[in-house]
Short mmCIF file of C-alpha atoms in Angstrom, two decimals:
data_model
loop_
_atom_site.label_atom_id
_atom_site.label_comp_id
_atom_site.label_asym_id
_atom_site.label_seq_id
_atom_site.Cartn_x
_atom_site.Cartn_y
_atom_site.Cartn_z
CA MET W 11 49.32 -12.90 -16.72
CA GLN W 12 52.20 -10.80 -17.92
CA GLN W 13 52.23 -7.06 -17.61
CA GLY W 14 51.81 -5.02 -20.76
CA THR W 15 49.64 -7.60 -22.55
CA ARG W 16 46.36 -6.72 -24.24
CA VAL W 17 43.44 -8.68 -22.86
CA PRO W 18 40.26 -8.97 -24.94
CA VAL W 19 37.14 -8.94 -22.80
CA HIS W 20 33.45 -8.83 -23.73
CA VAL W 21 30.49 -6.96 -22.35
CA CYS W 22 27.23 -7.79 -20.72
CA VAL W 23 25.27 -4.64 -21.64
CA ILE W 24 22.41 -3.55 -19.44
CA ARG W 25 19.92 -0.87 -20.41
CA ARG W 26 18.59 1.42 -17.71
CA HIS W 27 14.82 1.74 -17.61
CA GLN W 28 13.37 4.41 -15.28
CA ASP W 29 14.63 3.47 -11.81
CA GLY W 30 15.41 -0.14 -12.67
CA PHE W 31 18.04 -1.87 -14.81
CA THR W 32 16.99 -4.25 -17.58
CA PRO W 33 19.35 -6.43 -19.67
CA THR W 34 19.44 -5.68 -23.38
CA ASN W 35 19.53 -8.28 -26.13
CA SER W 36 23.26 -8.77 -25.88
CA PRO W 37 24.56 -12.16 -27.13
CA ASN W 38 26.43 -12.57 -23.85
CA ILE W 39 23.34 -12.21 -21.61
CA GLY W 40 22.52 -15.90 -21.75
CA ARG W 41 26.11 -16.82 -20.89
CA PHE W 42 26.08 -14.39 -17.97
CA GLN W 43 22.85 -15.81 -16.57
CA GLU W 44 23.68 -19.45 -17.29
CA LYS W 45 27.23 -19.57 -15.94
CA SER W 46 27.16 -16.54 -13.65
CA HIS W 47 29.99 -14.87 -15.60
CA LEU W 48 30.55 -11.13 -15.55
CA VAL W 49 32.56 -9.93 -18.56
CA MET W 50 33.35 -6.50 -19.99
CA THR W 51 34.16 -5.00 -23.36
CA GLY W 52 37.30 -3.49 -24.81
CA SER W 53 41.00 -4.05 -24.26
CA ILE W 54 42.99 -2.95 -21.26
CA GLN W 55 46.77 -2.66 -21.20
CA ASP W 56 49.27 -2.86 -18.36
CA LEU W 57 47.15 -5.04 -16.08
CA ASP W 58 48.23 -7.10 -13.10
CA GLY W 59 46.83 -10.61 -12.75
CA ILE W 60 45.77 -11.70 -9.28
CA GLU W 61 44.60 -15.18 -8.37
CA SER W 62 42.77 -16.18 -5.19
CA ARG W 63 43.05 -19.82 -4.12
CA SER W 64 41.52 -21.78 -1.24
CA SER W 65 43.50 -23.71 1.36
CA ASP W 66 43.39 -26.88 -0.79
CA GLY W 67 44.79 -25.03 -3.79
CA ARG W 68 41.51 -24.72 -5.71
CA LEU W 69 41.19 -21.54 -7.74
CA VAL W 70 38.27 -19.51 -6.38
CA GLY W 71 38.91 -16.16 -8.07
CA ARG W 72 40.97 -14.47 -10.71
CA ALA W 73 41.07 -10.68 -11.00
CA THR W 74 42.72 -8.02 -13.12
CA ARG W 75 43.59 -4.45 -12.27
CA LEU W 76 41.14 -2.19 -14.06
CA TRP W 77 42.95 1.14 -13.84
CA PRO W 78 46.03 1.39 -16.08
CA ARG W 79 49.19 1.42 -14.04
CA GLY W 80 50.34 4.94 -13.21
CA SER W 81 47.11 6.69 -14.29
CA PRO W 82 45.31 8.83 -11.67
CA SER W 83 41.89 7.68 -10.41
CA PRO W 84 39.07 10.11 -9.65
CA SER W 85 38.59 10.83 -5.97
CA PRO W 86 36.80 13.42 -3.86
CA PRO W 87 38.56 16.12 -1.90
CA GLU W 88 40.40 14.74 1.08
CA GLY W 89 38.25 14.11 4.16
CA ARG W 90 34.94 14.80 2.49
CA THR W 91 32.25 12.52 1.05
CA ALA W 92 31.43 13.61 -2.47
CA CYS W 93 30.00 12.54 -5.80
CA ALA W 94 32.43 11.85 -8.62
CA PRO W 95 31.99 10.69 -12.22
CA TYR W 96 32.44 6.94 -12.59
CA ARG W 97 35.48 6.27 -14.81
CA GLY W 98 35.98 2.59 -14.05
CA GLN W 99 35.45 -0.49 -16.17
CA VAL W 100 34.04 -3.26 -13.99
CA CYS W 101 30.66 -1.57 -13.42
CA ALA W 102 30.56 0.47 -16.61
CA PHE W 103 27.75 -1.74 -17.92
CA LEU W 104 25.56 -0.19 -15.22
CA LEU W 105 27.10 3.13 -14.17
CA LEU W 106 28.64 4.54 -17.35
CA ASN W 107 28.44 8.38 -17.40
CA GLN W 108 26.91 8.51 -13.92
CA THR W 109 28.16 10.17 -10.75
CA VAL W 110 28.64 7.90 -7.76
CA LEU W 111 29.30 8.44 -4.06
CA VAL W 112 32.88 8.14 -2.80
CA ARG W 113 33.72 8.00 0.92
CA PRO W 114 37.24 9.00 2.00
CA PRO W 115 39.77 7.61 2.60
CA ASP W 116 38.63 5.33 -0.25
CA THR W 117 39.00 6.39 -3.86
CA LEU W 118 37.19 5.13 -6.91
CA ALA W 119 40.25 3.05 -7.80
CA ILE W 120 40.36 1.36 -4.38
CA VAL W 121 36.66 0.51 -4.43
CA GLU W 122 36.95 -0.61 -8.04
CA GLU W 123 39.61 -3.16 -7.12
CA ARG W 124 37.45 -4.53 -4.31
CA VAL W 125 34.49 -4.91 -6.64
CA ARG W 126 36.68 -6.49 -9.32
CA ASP W 127 38.01 -9.06 -6.85
CA ALA W 128 34.49 -9.78 -5.57
CA LEU W 129 33.03 -10.30 -9.04
CA SER W 130 35.93 -12.55 -9.98
CA VAL W 131 35.08 -14.77 -7.01
CA VAL W 132 31.38 -14.68 -7.90
CA GLN W 133 31.85 -15.70 -11.53
CA ASP W 134 33.84 -18.82 -10.58
CA SER W 135 31.76 -19.77 -7.55
CA PRO W 136 29.78 -23.05 -7.73
CA ASP W 137 27.52 -21.75 -4.95
CA LEU W 138 25.79 -19.11 -7.11
CA SER W 139 22.23 -20.20 -7.93
CA GLN W 140 20.47 -19.47 -11.20
CA GLU W 141 17.78 -17.29 -9.61
CA CYS W 142 20.39 -15.15 -7.84
CA SER W 143 22.92 -14.86 -10.67
CA GLU W 144 21.22 -12.07 -12.64
CA PHE W 145 21.14 -9.80 -9.56
CA ALA W 146 24.62 -10.52 -8.15
CA ALA W 147 26.65 -8.15 -10.34
CA PRO W 148 24.13 -5.23 -10.33
CA GLY W 149 23.64 -5.61 -6.57
CA ILE W 150 27.38 -5.54 -5.84
CA CYS W 151 28.01 -2.57 -8.16
CA LEU W 152 25.15 -0.47 -6.78
CA SER W 153 26.17 -1.26 -3.19
CA ALA W 154 29.81 -0.29 -3.77
CA PHE W 155 29.08 2.70 -6.04
CA PRO W 156 25.74 4.24 -4.97
CA PRO W 157 24.59 6.63 -7.72
CA CYS W 158 24.11 10.20 -6.58
CA GLY W 159 20.68 11.80 -6.67
CA ALA W 160 19.85 15.32 -7.83
CA GLY W 161 20.78 16.75 -4.43
CA GLY W 162 23.95 14.69 -4.01
CA GLU W 163 22.34 12.10 -1.74
CA PRO W 164 23.13 8.43 -2.46
CA ARG W 165 20.43 6.34 -4.12
CA ARG W 166 20.14 2.89 -2.59
CA ILE W 167 18.43 -0.32 -3.59
CA CYS W 168 14.76 -0.33 -2.58
CA ARG W 169 14.21 -1.97 0.79
CA ASP W 170 11.61 -4.52 -0.34
CA GLU W 171 13.92 -5.85 -3.08
CA CYS W 172 16.83 -5.85 -0.62
CA GLU W 173 14.85 -8.00 1.84
CA LEU W 174 13.61 -10.40 -0.84
CA LEU W 175 17.13 -10.94 -2.21
CA ARG W 176 18.64 -11.38 1.25
CA ASP W 177 15.95 -13.65 2.71
CA ALA W 178 14.79 -15.63 -0.33
CA ARG W 179 16.40 -15.52 -3.78
CA CYS W 180 20.00 -15.02 -2.60
CA LYS W 181 19.75 -16.20 1.01
CA ARG W 182 22.58 -18.78 0.82
CA GLU W 183 24.80 -16.54 -1.31
CA HIS W 184 24.33 -13.61 1.10
CA ALA W 185 25.39 -15.71 4.09
CA ILE W 186 28.51 -16.89 2.23
CA ALA W 187 29.40 -13.33 1.18
CA LEU W 188 29.33 -12.03 4.76
CA ALA W 189 31.95 -14.60 5.82
CA HIS W 190 34.10 -14.57 2.66
CA PRO W 191 37.44 -12.71 3.00
CA ILE W 192 37.12 -11.07 -0.43
CA LEU W 193 33.36 -10.63 -0.82
CA SER W 194 33.05 -9.10 2.65
CA GLN W 195 35.28 -6.22 1.53
CA VAL W 196 32.32 -4.88 -0.49
CA GLU W 197 29.87 -3.13 1.81
CA LEU W 198 26.48 -4.75 1.21
CA PRO W 199 23.40 -2.81 2.34
CA VAL W 200 21.77 -3.52 5.69
CA CYS W 201 18.14 -3.76 4.63
CA GLU W 202 16.74 -2.55 7.96
CA ARG W 203 18.70 0.71 7.63
CA LEU W 204 17.14 1.53 4.26
CA PRO W 205 14.13 3.87 4.31
CA PRO W 206 10.71 2.14 4.22
CA VAL W 207 9.18 1.88 0.78
CA GLY W 208 6.52 4.49 0.18
CA SER W 209 8.26 7.06 2.40
CA PRO W 210 9.59 10.33 0.93
CA GLU W 211 13.16 9.20 1.67
CA ALA W 212 12.67 6.10 -0.51
CA ALA W 213 11.21 7.98 -3.48
CA GLY W 214 14.44 7.70 -5.49
CA CYS W 215 15.43 4.15 -4.55
CA LEU W 216 16.79 1.84 -7.26
CA ARG W 217 14.84 -1.17 -8.48
CA LEU W 218 16.60 -4.17 -9.99
CA GLY W 219 13.41 -5.78 -11.27
CA VAL W 220 13.29 -8.59 -8.70
CA PRO W 221 10.22 -10.80 -9.38
CA ASP W 222 7.40 -11.10 -6.83
CA VAL W 223 8.04 -7.63 -5.40
CA ALA W 224 4.89 -5.50 -5.14
CA PRO W 225 5.84 -1.79 -4.81
CA PRO W 226 3.23 0.57 -3.32
CA ARG W 227 0.86 2.33 -5.72
CA PRO W 228 -0.31 5.62 -4.17
CA GLU W 229 -2.99 5.91 -6.86
CA ASP W 230 -4.84 2.88 -5.41
CA ALA W 231 -7.61 4.66 -3.48
CA CYS W 232 -9.95 1.66 -3.20
CA PHE W 233 -9.89 -2.14 -3.41
CA HIS W 234 -11.60 -4.88 -5.41
CA GLY W 235 -12.81 -8.22 -4.07
CA ASP W 236 -11.05 -9.03 -0.81
CA GLY W 237 -8.30 -6.46 -1.38
CA ALA W 238 -5.53 -8.96 -2.19
CA GLY W 239 -4.43 -6.74 -5.08
CA TYR W 240 -4.59 -3.47 -3.13
CA ARG W 241 -1.23 -1.63 -3.12
CA GLY W 242 -2.32 1.77 -1.78
CA VAL W 243 -0.73 3.75 1.03
CA GLU W 244 -3.56 3.81 3.59
CA ALA W 245 -2.00 3.17 7.01
CA ARG W 246 -4.88 3.70 9.43
CA ALA W 247 -7.46 1.23 10.71
CA ALA W 248 -11.20 1.87 10.60
CA SER W 249 -11.01 2.66 14.33
CA GLY W 250 -8.65 5.55 13.62
CA ARG W 251 -5.58 3.84 15.09
CA ARG W 252 -2.37 4.03 13.10
CA CYS W 253 -1.06 0.79 11.66
CA ARG W 254 2.17 -0.71 12.94
CA ALA W 255 4.96 -1.52 10.50
CA TRP W 256 4.68 -5.14 9.35
CA SER W 257 8.38 -5.63 10.10
CA ARG W 258 7.67 -5.04 13.82
CA HIS W 259 5.49 -8.14 14.01
CA GLY W 260 7.00 -11.31 15.44
CA GLN W 261 5.80 -13.39 12.47
CA TYR W 262 7.15 -10.96 9.86
CA ALA W 263 9.21 -13.60 8.03
CA ARG W 264 6.18 -15.90 7.72
CA LEU W 265 3.96 -13.04 6.56
CA ALA W 266 6.52 -11.96 3.96
CA ARG W 267 6.65 -15.47 2.49
CA ARG W 268 2.87 -15.53 2.10
CA GLN W 269 2.53 -11.96 0.82
CA PRO W 270 5.65 -10.14 -0.46
CA ALA W 271 3.58 -6.94 -0.48
CA VAL W 272 4.32 -6.53 3.26
CA LEU W 273 8.07 -6.29 2.56
CA GLY W 274 9.87 -2.98 2.78
CA GLY W 275 9.34 -1.82 6.36
CA HIS W 276 6.05 -0.01 5.62
CA ALA W 277 2.78 -0.01 7.58
CA PHE W 278 0.31 0.09 4.67
CA CYS W 279 -2.90 -1.95 4.79
CA ARG W 280 -2.69 -5.26 2.92
CA ASN W 281 -4.54 -8.57 2.46
CA TRP W 282 -3.85 -11.81 0.61
CA PRO W 283 -5.78 -14.88 -0.56
CA GLY W 284 -6.54 -17.43 2.11
CA GLU W 285 -6.22 -14.95 4.98
CA GLY W 286 -9.97 -15.07 5.62
CA ARG W 287 -10.46 -11.31 5.95
CA PRO W 288 -12.91 -9.42 3.70
CA GLN W 289 -10.70 -6.39 3.01
CA PRO W 290 -7.22 -4.91 3.64
CA TRP W 291 -6.12 -4.91 7.27
CA CYS W 292 -3.14 -4.18 9.49
CA TYR W 293 -1.83 -4.61 13.02
CA THR W 294 -2.45 -1.88 15.60
CA ALA W 295 -1.58 -1.39 19.25
CA SER W 296 -4.34 -2.56 21.58
CA GLU W 297 -5.44 -0.80 24.75
CA GLY W 298 -3.59 -3.30 26.94
CA GLY W 299 -0.28 -2.72 25.20
CA GLY W 300 -0.55 -5.75 22.93
CA VAL W 301 -1.08 -6.06 19.19
CA GLN W 302 -4.36 -6.69 17.39
CA ALA W 303 -5.47 -7.10 13.76
CA GLU W 304 -7.97 -4.51 12.50
CA LEU W 305 -9.70 -3.87 9.19
CA CYS W 306 -8.60 -0.68 7.46
CA ALA W 307 -10.60 2.36 6.38
CA VAL W 308 -10.14 1.63 2.66
CA PRO W 309 -13.30 2.01 0.52
CA ARG W 310 -14.38 -0.67 -1.93
CA CYS W 311 -14.03 0.14 -5.64
CA HIS W 312 -17.13 0.36 -7.79
CA ARG W 313 -17.44 -0.16 -11.51
CA PRO W 314 -18.08 2.79 -13.86
CA LEU W 315 -21.64 3.91 -14.55
CA LEU W 316 -21.51 2.52 -18.11
CA TRP W 317 -20.90 -0.95 -16.69
CA TYR W 318 -24.11 -0.77 -14.67
CA ILE W 319 -26.03 0.55 -17.66
CA TRP W 320 -24.80 -2.35 -19.77
CA TYR W 321 -25.65 -4.73 -16.94
CA ILE W 322 -29.25 -3.48 -17.09
CA VAL W 323 -29.58 -3.16 -20.88
CA LEU W 324 -28.26 -6.63 -21.69
CA PRO W 325 -30.81 -8.62 -19.61
CA CYS W 326 -33.66 -6.37 -20.77
CA GLY W 327 -32.64 -6.83 -24.39
CA SER W 328 -32.39 -10.58 -23.90
CA LEU W 329 -35.88 -10.69 -22.39
CA ALA W 330 -37.26 -8.67 -25.30
CA VAL W 331 -35.73 -11.04 -27.84
CA LEU W 332 -37.02 -14.03 -25.89
CA ALA W 333 -40.53 -12.52 -25.82
CA LEU W 334 -40.48 -11.96 -29.58
CA LEU W 335 -39.34 -15.52 -30.21
CA SER W 336 -42.04 -16.87 -27.91
CA ALA W 337 -44.71 -14.83 -29.71
CA ALA W 338 -43.50 -16.01 -33.10
CA LEU W 339 -43.48 -19.62 -31.94
CA GLY W 340 -47.03 -19.25 -30.62
CA CYS W 341 -48.24 -17.89 -33.95
CA LEU W 342 -46.66 -20.80 -35.79
CA CYS W 343 -48.34 -23.30 -33.48
CA ARG W 344 -51.76 -21.68 -34.01
CA CYS W 345 -51.34 -21.68 -37.75
CA ALA W 346 -50.39 -25.34 -37.68
CA ARG W 347 -53.48 -26.32 -35.69
CA ARG W 348 -55.80 -24.04 -37.71
CA GLY W 349 -58.03 -23.74 -34.75
CA PRO W 350 -58.59 -21.67 -31.67
CA ALA W 351 -56.12 -21.97 -28.94
CA THR W 352 -57.11 -24.26 -26.10
CA LYS W 353 -58.29 -22.30 -23.11
CA PRO W 354 -57.05 -23.35 -19.73
CA SER W 355 -59.47 -25.15 -17.45
CA ALA W 356 -61.25 -23.11 -14.86
CA ASP W 357 -60.32 -25.75 -12.33
CA THR W 358 -56.59 -25.09 -12.76
CA LYS W 359 -55.03 -24.10 -9.44
CA LEU W 360 -51.73 -22.56 -8.47
CA THR W 361 -49.83 -24.23 -5.68
CA VAL W 362 -47.48 -22.22 -3.55
CA VAL W 363 -44.88 -24.26 -1.76
CA ALA W 364 -43.85 -22.59 1.44
CA GLU W 365 -40.32 -23.17 2.52
CA LYS W 366 -40.07 -24.85 5.85
CA PRO W 367 -38.47 -22.78 8.54
CA ARG W 368 -34.90 -23.76 9.14
CA THR W 369 -33.56 -24.41 12.56
CA ASP W 370 -29.96 -23.34 13.02
CA PRO W 371 -28.42 -24.17 16.39
CA GLU W 372 -26.09 -21.20 16.03
CA LEU W 373 -29.07 -18.82 15.80
CA ALA W 374 -30.41 -20.16 19.08
CA ALA W 375 -27.21 -19.33 20.92
CA ASP W 376 -26.83 -16.20 22.97
CA PRO W 377 -25.99 -13.13 20.84
CA PRO W 378 -22.43 -11.81 21.14
CA PRO W 379 -21.93 -8.91 23.53
CA LYS W 380 -22.29 -5.47 22.00
CA PRO W 381 -19.10 -3.41 21.69
CA GLN W 382 -18.59 -0.76 24.34
CA ALA W 383 -17.29 2.76 23.80
CA ILE W 384 -13.68 3.28 24.88
CA GLU W 385 -13.34 5.39 28.02
CA LEU W 386 -10.84 8.19 27.36
CA GLU W 387 -8.96 10.40 29.78
CA LEU W 388 -10.04 14.04 29.64
CA LYS W 389 -6.40 15.13 29.88
CA SER W 390 -5.67 13.38 26.57
CA ILE W 391 -8.04 15.77 24.73
CA SER W 392 -6.84 19.22 23.65
CA PHE W 393 -9.71 21.62 22.87
CA ARG W 394 -8.57 23.90 20.03
CA GLU W 395 -11.58 25.76 18.66
CA GLU W 396 -15.30 26.03 19.29
CA LEU W 397 -17.22 25.01 16.18
CA GLY W 398 -20.82 25.38 17.26
CA GLU W 399 -23.46 24.32 19.74
CA GLY W 400 -25.78 21.37 19.34
CA GLN W 401 -28.55 19.62 21.21
CA PHE W 402 -26.38 18.54 24.14
CA GLY W 403 -23.80 21.31 24.30
CA LYS W 404 -20.84 22.84 22.51
CA VAL W 405 -18.84 21.12 19.79
CA PHE W 406 -15.07 21.66 19.57
CA ARG W 407 -12.27 20.97 17.16
CA GLY W 408 -9.48 19.27 19.05
CA GLU W 409 -6.69 16.74 19.15
CA LEU W 410 -6.47 13.37 20.88
CA SER W 411 -3.08 12.25 22.19
CA ASP W 412 -1.88 8.80 23.26
CA TYR W 413 -4.25 7.09 20.80
CA GLY W 414 -2.08 5.87 17.92
CA THR W 415 1.16 3.92 18.01
CA ASP W 416 3.35 6.76 16.74
CA GLY W 417 2.35 9.24 19.43
CA ALA W 418 1.18 11.88 16.94
CA PRO W 419 -1.98 13.79 17.98
CA LEU W 420 -5.12 12.67 16.16
CA PRO W 421 -7.53 15.37 14.85
CA VAL W 422 -10.96 14.90 16.44
CA ALA W 423 -14.35 16.55 16.86
CA VAL W 424 -15.49 16.69 20.50
CA LYS W 425 -19.18 16.86 21.39
CA THR W 426 -19.67 17.96 25.01
CA LEU W 427 -22.56 17.77 27.47
CA LYS W 428 -23.32 21.10 29.10
CA GLU W 429 -23.81 21.38 32.83
CA ASP W 430 -27.16 21.43 34.65
CA VAL W 431 -29.02 19.42 32.01
CA SER W 432 -32.11 17.38 32.76
CA ALA W 433 -31.92 13.71 33.62
CA ARG W 434 -33.59 12.86 30.31
CA THR W 435 -31.01 14.80 28.30
CA GLU W 436 -28.24 13.08 30.22
CA ARG W 437 -29.75 9.66 29.44
CA ASP W 438 -30.06 10.59 25.75
CA PHE W 439 -26.40 11.61 25.70
CA GLU W 440 -25.32 8.30 27.23
CA ARG W 441 -27.61 6.36 24.89
CA GLU W 442 -26.13 8.08 21.83
CA GLY W 443 -22.65 7.05 22.95
CA ARG W 444 -23.73 3.42 23.39
CA LEU W 445 -25.46 3.28 20.00
CA LEU W 446 -22.64 4.90 18.05
CA ALA W 447 -20.08 2.59 19.66
CA GLU W 448 -21.75 -0.33 17.87
CA LEU W 449 -21.16 1.20 14.41
CA CYS W 450 -17.93 0.28 12.62
CA HIS W 451 -17.86 0.78 8.85
CA PRO W 452 -15.46 2.59 6.46
CA ASN W 453 -18.30 4.90 5.37
CA ILE W 454 -19.63 5.79 8.84
CA VAL W 455 -17.99 8.46 11.00
CA ARG W 456 -16.30 6.59 13.84
CA LEU W 457 -16.84 7.25 17.54
CA LEU W 458 -13.33 7.02 18.99
CA GLY W 459 -14.33 7.10 22.63
CA VAL W 460 -16.21 8.81 25.43
CA VAL W 461 -15.42 10.73 28.60
CA GLN W 462 -17.98 9.80 31.27
CA ARG W 463 -15.94 10.04 34.48
CA ALA W 464 -14.92 13.70 34.25
CA THR W 465 -16.47 17.06 33.46
CA PRO W 466 -17.35 18.03 30.79
CA ARG W 467 -18.57 14.66 29.57
CA CYS W 468 -17.64 14.15 25.92
CA LEU W 469 -18.21 12.10 22.80
CA VAL W 470 -15.03 12.07 20.69
CA PHE W 471 -15.33 11.48 16.92
CA GLU W 472 -12.79 11.23 14.13
CA ARG W 473 -12.54 14.53 12.22
CA MET W 474 -12.62 14.48 8.42
CA SER W 475 -10.21 16.80 6.64
CA GLY W 476 -12.42 17.74 3.67
CA GLY W 477 -15.49 19.17 5.38
CA ASP W 478 -19.03 18.31 4.36
CA LEU W 479 -20.07 16.84 1.02
CA HIS W 480 -22.36 19.73 0.10
CA ALA W 481 -19.52 22.24 0.29
CA LEU W 482 -17.32 19.95 -1.81
CA LEU W 483 -19.98 19.51 -4.50
CA VAL W 484 -20.45 23.28 -4.74
CA ALA W 485 -16.72 24.07 -4.76
CA ARG W 486 -15.87 21.44 -7.40
CA SER W 487 -18.90 21.89 -9.62
CA PRO W 488 -18.45 22.98 -13.28
CA ARG W 489 -19.45 26.49 -12.15
CA GLY W 490 -16.92 26.58 -9.32
CA ASP W 491 -13.90 28.88 -9.27
CA GLY W 492 -11.44 25.95 -9.39
CA ALA W 493 -9.73 26.88 -6.12
CA ALA W 494 -10.71 23.57 -4.50
CA GLY W 495 -9.69 21.50 -7.51
CA PRO W 496 -11.00 20.50 -10.94
CA PRO W 497 -14.70 19.67 -11.41
CA LEU W 498 -15.77 16.23 -10.27
CA THR W 499 -16.19 13.70 -13.06
CA GLU W 500 -19.01 11.21 -13.50
CA GLN W 501 -16.77 8.50 -12.07
CA HIS W 502 -16.03 10.65 -9.00
CA LEU W 503 -19.75 11.21 -8.40
CA LEU W 504 -20.49 7.50 -8.77
CA HIS W 505 -17.67 6.71 -6.33
CA ILE W 506 -19.19 9.15 -3.81
CA ALA W 507 -22.73 7.83 -4.28
CA THR W 508 -21.75 4.19 -3.86
CA GLN W 509 -19.93 4.98 -0.61
CA VAL W 510 -23.04 6.69 0.77
CA ALA W 511 -25.11 3.69 -0.36
CA ASP W 512 -22.70 1.30 1.36
CA GLY W 513 -22.94 3.26 4.60
CA MET W 514 -26.75 3.39 4.49
CA ALA W 515 -26.93 -0.33 3.69
CA TYR W 516 -24.77 -0.99 6.75
CA LEU W 517 -27.11 1.09 8.92
CA GLY W 518 -30.10 -0.78 7.48
CA THR W 519 -28.65 -4.19 8.26
CA HIS W 520 -28.17 -3.03 11.87
CA HIS W 521 -31.77 -1.71 12.04
CA TYR W 522 -30.83 1.98 12.26
CA VAL W 523 -32.78 4.81 10.61
CA HIS W 524 -30.74 7.94 9.92
CA ARG W 525 -33.78 10.28 9.60
CA ASP W 526 -31.77 13.12 7.98
CA LEU W 527 -29.51 11.85 5.19
CA ALA W 528 -28.27 14.82 3.16
CA ALA W 529 -25.05 16.06 1.59
CA ARG W 530 -24.52 18.34 4.59
CA ASN W 531 -24.51 15.25 6.85
CA CYS W 532 -21.83 13.44 4.83
CA LEU W 533 -18.20 14.25 5.58
CA VAL W 534 -15.28 13.98 3.15
CA GLY W 535 -11.72 12.83 3.82
CA ASP W 536 -8.63 12.08 1.77
CA ASN W 537 -8.99 10.43 -1.66
CA LEU W 538 -12.71 11.38 -1.75
CA THR W 539 -13.50 9.04 1.13
CA VAL W 540 -17.08 9.83 2.19
CA LYS W 541 -18.53 8.97 5.60
CA ILE W 542 -22.05 9.44 6.89
CA SER W 543 -22.01 11.41 10.11
CA ASP W 544 -24.12 10.69 13.18
CA PHE W 545 -27.44 12.36 13.68
CA GLY W 546 -26.88 16.10 13.68
CA LEU W 547 -23.14 16.18 14.39
CA SER W 548 -22.16 17.58 11.01
CA ARG W 549 -24.78 20.33 11.34
CA ASP W 550 -23.05 21.43 14.54
CA ILE W 551 -19.56 21.31 13.08
CA TYR W 552 -19.89 22.53 9.50
CA SER W 553 -22.08 25.60 9.37
CA SER W 554 -22.85 27.25 6.02
CA ASP W 555 -25.56 29.15 4.17
CA TYR W 556 -27.09 25.82 3.23
CA TYR W 557 -28.96 25.77 6.53
CA ARG W 558 -30.29 29.31 6.45
#
């Protein structure tokens, strides 16, 4: 190419939509996707032509200089990383009128030439697959020119999309790029260094619209069915243990292929069809230092009250219509016979067929051993505040260390056994610990462990952040002052009631009788999660005028 010539080039226009980038209806979009060509609009003068050939002479890339010769290029102050307005051409389809990050000693012009050379190689490469082609140019541009956020921090590609492109859609192309002398000049992101999706640091990450990616949805507070569609941000098992990041598991690549929702370095509870688990789950650290799978404390969603009303009205209406039709048909039959209806014989008998008892060899086997309460070290419990005194002794607000995988203290309620108690009281205390250890349900307050080998002896329970249900209903009633939040809607109340019903149904199936179910004995956590407390514990912890 001669210098000083005018080169016509065309554009592949891309419209920005929220945090992603979506192609517009440009006539060149099909050509870009079909042949993996990246072209631009306008005419540029005084360009230098550069060709890149392989060892056998085959042309593998052709590039043109995108800054006019002799014109200054924007750059940050010397020795300092800064944001500068993008004035280039090669990525204008994506970054026009945006500020991008520049790292000295590079300038926008230097990085622009690297990107131009890389895209020239990409557009002529026979190794670029169809499914990767639409993300090649945007991925290279956003990696080389990270847009600046409101505070000047660079905005990167979201980690889950980065992993899916690297390990699936563009796996072969990514491996070639790392070893290519021209493509390797563009700094591609290291997915593991990107912040996990769902974290505050990843709030402004850029999405390219990669298919099959399932970003977290913080508004998902419950799950339907087996939880395969759950995308919430719950990261704690029903036992209270914190979930481990999916990426820390040895079979992470296999899990990601089966369920892309685990991509992104997060630790949120997930499930997928064919896994065989009834609800979202995660991996936690076991007592022996290993890893175990546990069900999560995510409540099940329930349909609105109107759905249940319709479910009742429709069958009743159908039965009424059927009864009317039957009566009308009977009248017609009587009129046709013109005689009295035939009375049934007095000798008519009803036969009841009793179902034969079934013999199941599995039912004859020995029952599985009952779960035992975890023995905790007294030194791992920090007693913060005395909350009251119950049947066995004082109840404290405290923290439990060395329980989760992240090392953060876990808020707990500690029920202690006072000294010099009778042998019967001591047996009742031990029996309560054994019974509560058998209960494991998202709507039952969980016994985390016991202290039986030190003084004072303790029962350690998870502590709910929202207090008791009675206080919540009063504070968020239509007559409340609004300090605790807006009044609860009908759907909120139904959600609360169904959780209590689920917990009581669980107790019933395990042959337990609560004896004192009331709003004061139901505790509330995040996202209106309601759990039934053990017998009398909430009365000890949450005192109010309700009991006076």
